[in-house]
Amino acid sequence: PRSRGFPARLKSFVGSGSSYQEGIDFVSKVSKLVVFTVGKDDNSSMVSSELGSAAGGEGSMSSGAKDILRFLSFVAPYFNPSNSGPWTFPLGALLHYLSYELCHRIGTTAGVRVLEQSHPKLAKNLQLAEPYLACMEIPSREIVGILDALLPLCQQALYSKNGHVSRAGESALLYLTQIDPAHIAPPFLDFATRALDVSSVNLSHQAPAAL
């Protein structure tokens, strides 16, 4: 919409540009905030990586991870290519930014870990200057859970009739592949192989998305 009212407490999330850019900035910053809560419980404590990887069931996940998984399950039906509407493009942008922020956070964690091994004093000083770096690591179980939730949405986005959403699905898939190529690439390679096979006459509509 050309005009809308944000609660005063949310004004810091939006800029002063056009309504389009304002909406994109809002989706970007909310995605960053949502991904930041992963690995953290409501009492602001971190869930240990050992607990996340060893314990079973969703109950072992942090409150932040449960929230994002619950949210993705709610919006999943709206990613169906036949269910298009005014929500289609914003959800494509959300998928892009969620995947980007998740990739960025995991990359930052890996960078801090390498810095701790090669230059421990520098890493310590950096964490003193930027304390949030000490609580960036996401338990492996939560990473897998979020990847499994985002993968079907990427595939649905690739089929979207909206070109912008289709490209958002492609970029999201690229970010997720950088996180865990062994987990992400095989199912999509199978999808592309079937869609591009010369004998798959009934799957010809999938060829553009596979390309």
mmCIF file of C-alpha atoms in Angstrom:
data_model
loop_
_atom_site.group_PDB
_atom_site.id
_atom_site.type_symbol
_atom_site.label_atom_id
_atom_site.label_comp_id
_atom_site.label_asym_id
_atom_site.label_seq_id
_atom_site.Cartn_x
_atom_site.Cartn_y
_atom_site.Cartn_z
ATOM 1 C CA PRO A 1 0.000 0.000 0.000
ATOM 2 C CA ARG A 2 1.053 3.593 -0.626
ATOM 3 C CA SER A 3 0.482 4.583 2.977
ATOM 4 C CA ARG A 4 0.527 2.618 6.184
ATOM 5 C CA GLY A 5 1.051 3.267 9.844
ATOM 6 C CA PHE A 6 3.758 1.570 11.862
ATOM 7 C CA PRO A 7 3.654 1.490 15.645
ATOM 8 C CA ALA A 8 6.098 4.040 17.025
ATOM 9 C CA ARG A 9 8.274 1.320 18.581
ATOM 10 C CA LEU A 10 8.855 -0.180 15.106
ATOM 11 C CA LYS A 11 9.863 3.056 13.380
ATOM 12 C CA SER A 12 13.548 2.321 13.947
ATOM 13 C CA PHE A 13 13.236 -0.637 11.580
ATOM 14 C CA VAL A 14 12.181 1.438 8.562
ATOM 15 C CA GLY A 15 13.854 4.180 6.595
ATOM 16 C CA SER A 16 12.533 7.363 5.047
ATOM 17 C CA GLY A 17 12.581 6.228 1.391
ATOM 18 C CA SER A 18 9.750 5.131 -0.876
ATOM 19 C CA SER A 19 6.998 2.852 0.383
ATOM 20 C CA TYR A 20 8.503 0.000 -1.675
ATOM 21 C CA GLN A 21 11.986 0.455 -0.226
ATOM 22 C CA GLU A 22 10.495 0.943 3.218
ATOM 23 C CA GLY A 23 8.783 -2.442 2.981
ATOM 24 C CA ILE A 24 11.911 -4.208 1.727
ATOM 25 C CA ASP A 25 14.015 -2.643 4.493
ATOM 26 C CA PHE A 26 11.463 -3.762 7.059
ATOM 27 C CA VAL A 27 11.519 -7.369 5.801
ATOM 28 C CA SER A 28 15.339 -7.311 5.775
ATOM 29 C CA LYS A 29 15.673 -6.057 9.342
ATOM 30 C CA VAL A 30 12.965 -8.296 10.748
ATOM 31 C CA SER A 31 14.681 -11.286 9.097
ATOM 32 C CA LYS A 32 17.949 -10.288 10.765
ATOM 33 C CA LEU A 33 16.206 -10.021 14.128
ATOM 34 C CA VAL A 34 14.459 -13.388 13.734
ATOM 35 C CA VAL A 35 17.681 -15.191 12.792
ATOM 36 C CA PHE A 36 19.494 -13.518 15.701
ATOM 37 C CA THR A 37 17.070 -15.178 18.152
ATOM 38 C CA VAL A 38 17.938 -18.685 16.908
ATOM 39 C CA GLY A 39 19.936 -20.589 19.515
ATOM 40 C CA LYS A 40 18.586 -18.434 22.336
ATOM 41 C CA ASP A 41 15.853 -19.142 24.852
ATOM 42 C CA ASP A 42 13.304 -16.674 26.174
ATOM 43 C CA ASN A 43 15.495 -16.056 29.222
ATOM 44 C CA SER A 44 18.294 -14.868 26.845
ATOM 45 C CA SER A 45 20.478 -17.873 27.625
ATOM 46 C CA MET A 46 22.212 -19.771 24.844
ATOM 47 C CA VAL A 47 21.462 -23.411 24.122
ATOM 48 C CA SER A 48 24.718 -25.346 24.069
ATOM 49 C CA SER A 49 25.833 -26.952 20.808
ATOM 50 C CA GLU A 50 26.262 -30.290 22.602
ATOM 51 C CA LEU A 51 22.659 -30.258 23.778
ATOM 52 C CA GLY A 52 21.390 -29.264 20.373
ATOM 53 C CA SER A 53 23.210 -32.055 18.578
ATOM 54 C CA ALA A 54 22.819 -34.834 21.129
ATOM 55 C CA ALA A 55 19.295 -34.429 22.442
ATOM 56 C CA GLY A 56 16.328 -35.604 20.425
ATOM 57 C CA GLY A 57 13.026 -34.027 19.519
ATOM 58 C CA GLU A 58 11.991 -30.448 18.981
ATOM 59 C CA GLY A 59 11.918 -29.973 22.744
ATOM 60 C CA SER A 60 15.720 -29.768 22.731
ATOM 61 C CA MET A 61 15.639 -26.706 20.468
ATOM 62 C CA SER A 62 15.832 -23.132 21.667
ATOM 63 C CA SER A 63 12.788 -20.880 21.848
ATOM 64 C CA GLY A 64 14.146 -18.842 18.957
ATOM 65 C CA ALA A 65 14.462 -21.899 16.703
ATOM 66 C CA LYS A 66 10.968 -23.095 17.633
ATOM 67 C CA ASP A 67 9.550 -19.670 16.803
ATOM 68 C CA ILE A 68 11.095 -19.529 13.320
ATOM 69 C CA LEU A 69 10.073 -23.125 12.536
ATOM 70 C CA ARG A 70 6.521 -22.403 13.697
ATOM 71 C CA PHE A 71 6.388 -19.251 11.593
ATOM 72 C CA LEU A 72 7.684 -21.035 8.472
ATOM 73 C CA SER A 73 5.068 -23.765 8.894
ATOM 74 C CA PHE A 74 2.339 -21.097 9.073
ATOM 75 C CA VAL A 75 3.409 -19.291 5.876
ATOM 76 C CA ALA A 76 4.300 -22.437 3.870
ATOM 77 C CA PRO A 77 0.862 -22.712 2.147
ATOM 78 C CA TYR A 78 1.275 -19.186 0.764
ATOM 79 C CA PHE A 79 4.413 -20.250 -1.142
ATOM 80 C CA ASN A 80 2.377 -22.603 -3.340
ATOM 81 C CA PRO A 81 2.709 -21.274 -6.925
ATOM 82 C CA SER A 82 -1.050 -21.484 -7.429
ATOM 83 C CA ASN A 83 -1.685 -19.440 -4.284
ATOM 84 C CA SER A 84 -0.533 -16.077 -5.621
ATOM 85 C CA GLY A 85 -1.613 -12.665 -4.389
ATOM 86 C CA PRO A 86 -0.308 -9.470 -2.807
ATOM 87 C CA TRP A 87 1.592 -11.588 -0.286
ATOM 88 C CA THR A 88 3.646 -13.414 -2.942
ATOM 89 C CA PHE A 89 6.438 -10.872 -3.453
ATOM 90 C CA PRO A 90 6.907 -10.005 0.270
ATOM 91 C CA LEU A 91 7.201 -13.722 1.091
ATOM 92 C CA GLY A 92 9.792 -14.139 -1.669
ATOM 93 C CA ALA A 93 11.795 -11.268 -0.185
ATOM 94 C CA LEU A 94 11.425 -12.828 3.273
ATOM 95 C CA LEU A 95 12.776 -16.163 2.013
ATOM 96 C CA HIS A 96 15.751 -14.398 0.424
ATOM 97 C CA TYR A 97 16.647 -12.403 3.546
ATOM 98 C CA LEU A 98 16.100 -15.257 6.013
ATOM 99 C CA SER A 99 18.467 -17.454 3.996
ATOM 100 C CA TYR A 100 20.989 -14.635 3.665
ATOM 101 C CA GLU A 101 20.979 -13.796 7.375
ATOM 102 C CA LEU A 102 21.302 -17.465 8.342
ATOM 103 C CA CYS A 103 24.255 -17.862 5.964
ATOM 104 C CA HIS A 104 25.801 -14.628 7.246
ATOM 105 C CA ARG A 105 25.507 -15.692 10.880
ATOM 106 C CA ILE A 106 27.021 -19.129 10.281
ATOM 107 C CA GLY A 107 29.826 -17.557 8.237
ATOM 108 C CA THR A 108 30.542 -15.073 11.014
ATOM 109 C CA THR A 109 30.662 -17.913 13.535
ATOM 110 C CA ALA A 110 33.151 -19.819 11.385
ATOM 111 C CA GLY A 111 35.281 -16.683 10.975
ATOM 112 C CA VAL A 112 35.416 -16.083 14.731
ATOM 113 C CA ARG A 113 36.357 -19.718 15.309
ATOM 114 C CA VAL A 114 39.240 -19.501 12.839
ATOM 115 C CA LEU A 115 40.371 -16.210 14.385
ATOM 116 C CA GLU A 116 40.390 -17.790 17.850
ATOM 117 C CA GLN A 117 42.738 -20.510 16.587
ATOM 118 C CA SER A 118 45.091 -18.271 14.637
ATOM 119 C CA HIS A 119 45.045 -15.047 16.691
ATOM 120 C CA PRO A 120 43.479 -15.773 20.115
ATOM 121 C CA LYS A 121 44.368 -12.388 21.635
ATOM 122 C CA LEU A 122 42.822 -10.517 18.725
ATOM 123 C CA ALA A 123 39.713 -12.690 18.922
ATOM 124 C CA LYS A 124 39.380 -11.968 22.639
ATOM 125 C CA ASN A 125 39.704 -8.222 22.116
ATOM 126 C CA LEU A 126 37.196 -8.354 19.274
ATOM 127 C CA GLN A 127 34.658 -10.163 21.463
ATOM 128 C CA LEU A 128 35.179 -7.551 24.170
ATOM 129 C CA ALA A 129 34.405 -4.820 21.643
ATOM 130 C CA GLU A 130 31.493 -6.755 20.115
ATOM 131 C CA PRO A 131 30.083 -9.069 22.824
ATOM 132 C CA TYR A 132 27.401 -10.555 20.567
ATOM 133 C CA LEU A 133 30.131 -12.493 18.706
ATOM 134 C CA ALA A 134 30.492 -14.765 21.723
ATOM 135 C CA CYS A 135 26.921 -16.050 21.317
ATOM 136 C CA MET A 136 26.704 -16.426 17.538
ATOM 137 C CA GLU A 137 27.058 -20.210 17.249
ATOM 138 C CA ILE A 138 23.874 -22.102 16.372
ATOM 139 C CA PRO A 139 23.503 -25.729 17.568
ATOM 140 C CA SER A 140 23.865 -28.097 14.625
ATOM 141 C CA ARG A 141 20.449 -29.663 15.248
ATOM 142 C CA GLU A 142 18.784 -26.294 14.847
ATOM 143 C CA ILE A 143 20.676 -25.561 11.627
ATOM 144 C CA VAL A 144 19.439 -28.832 10.109
ATOM 145 C CA GLY A 145 15.882 -28.164 11.276
ATOM 146 C CA ILE A 146 15.815 -24.706 9.718
ATOM 147 C CA LEU A 147 17.386 -25.941 6.479
ATOM 148 C CA ASP A 148 14.747 -28.667 6.230
ATOM 149 C CA ALA A 149 12.027 -26.048 6.714
ATOM 150 C CA LEU A 150 13.476 -23.627 4.136
ATOM 151 C CA LEU A 151 14.217 -26.199 1.412
ATOM 152 C CA PRO A 152 10.583 -26.863 0.368
ATOM 153 C CA LEU A 153 9.901 -23.116 0.330
ATOM 154 C CA CYS A 154 12.843 -22.595 -2.048
ATOM 155 C CA GLN A 155 11.473 -25.259 -4.368
ATOM 156 C CA GLN A 156 7.991 -23.702 -4.314
ATOM 157 C CA ALA A 157 9.480 -20.253 -4.961
ATOM 158 C CA LEU A 158 11.336 -21.558 -8.021
ATOM 159 C CA TYR A 159 7.961 -22.441 -9.569
ATOM 160 C CA SER A 160 6.438 -19.042 -8.808
ATOM 161 C CA LYS A 161 4.710 -17.172 -11.633
ATOM 162 C CA ASN A 162 6.314 -14.013 -10.250
ATOM 163 C CA GLY A 163 9.794 -13.654 -11.743
ATOM 164 C CA HIS A 164 11.080 -11.714 -8.734
ATOM 165 C CA VAL A 165 9.996 -14.480 -6.354
ATOM 166 C CA SER A 166 11.535 -17.143 -8.581
ATOM 167 C CA ARG A 167 14.872 -15.306 -8.508
ATOM 168 C CA ALA A 168 14.535 -14.877 -4.736
ATOM 169 C CA GLY A 169 14.153 -18.649 -4.476
ATOM 170 C CA GLU A 170 17.315 -19.104 -6.554
ATOM 171 C CA SER A 171 19.345 -16.751 -4.370
ATOM 172 C CA ALA A 172 17.978 -18.362 -1.191
ATOM 173 C CA LEU A 173 18.989 -21.769 -2.517
ATOM 174 C CA LEU A 174 22.493 -20.449 -3.225
ATOM 175 C CA TYR A 175 22.843 -19.178 0.362
ATOM 176 C CA LEU A 176 21.608 -22.470 1.832
ATOM 177 C CA THR A 177 23.987 -24.456 -0.392
ATOM 178 C CA GLN A 178 26.906 -22.453 0.997
ATOM 179 C CA ILE A 179 25.860 -23.514 4.507
ATOM 180 C CA ASP A 180 25.643 -27.271 3.856
ATOM 181 C CA PRO A 181 26.142 -28.338 0.218
ATOM 182 C CA ALA A 182 26.016 -32.058 1.073
ATOM 183 C CA HIS A 183 22.562 -31.586 2.610
ATOM 184 C CA ILE A 184 21.114 -29.118 0.097
ATOM 185 C CA ALA A 185 22.517 -30.039 -3.316
ATOM 186 C CA PRO A 186 21.444 -33.715 -3.775
ATOM 187 C CA PRO A 187 17.632 -33.222 -3.717
ATOM 188 C CA PHE A 188 17.821 -30.247 -6.066
ATOM 189 C CA LEU A 189 20.208 -32.020 -8.424
ATOM 190 C CA ASP A 190 17.696 -34.881 -8.597
ATOM 191 C CA PHE A 191 14.957 -32.347 -9.309
ATOM 192 C CA ALA A 192 16.978 -30.687 -12.085
ATOM 193 C CA THR A 193 18.002 -34.015 -13.625
ATOM 194 C CA ARG A 194 14.396 -35.198 -13.865
ATOM 195 C CA ALA A 195 13.147 -31.869 -15.197
ATOM 196 C CA LEU A 196 15.816 -31.615 -17.920
ATOM 197 C CA ASP A 197 15.677 -35.237 -19.056
ATOM 198 C CA VAL A 198 14.601 -35.473 -22.715
ATOM 199 C CA SER A 199 12.152 -38.269 -21.874
ATOM 200 C CA SER A 200 10.354 -36.270 -19.157
ATOM 201 C CA VAL A 201 7.638 -34.838 -21.378
ATOM 202 C CA ASN A 202 5.246 -34.325 -18.468
ATOM 203 C CA LEU A 203 7.889 -32.339 -16.539
ATOM 204 C CA SER A 204 8.767 -29.857 -19.280
ATOM 205 C CA HIS A 205 7.155 -27.030 -17.289
ATOM 206 C CA GLN A 206 9.836 -27.544 -14.630
ATOM 207 C CA ALA A 207 12.729 -27.001 -17.063
ATOM 208 C CA PRO A 208 12.982 -23.174 -16.620
ATOM 209 C CA ALA A 209 13.100 -23.521 -12.841
ATOM 210 C CA ALA A 210 15.697 -26.298 -13.126
ATOM 211 C CA LEU A 211 17.863 -24.140 -15.374
#
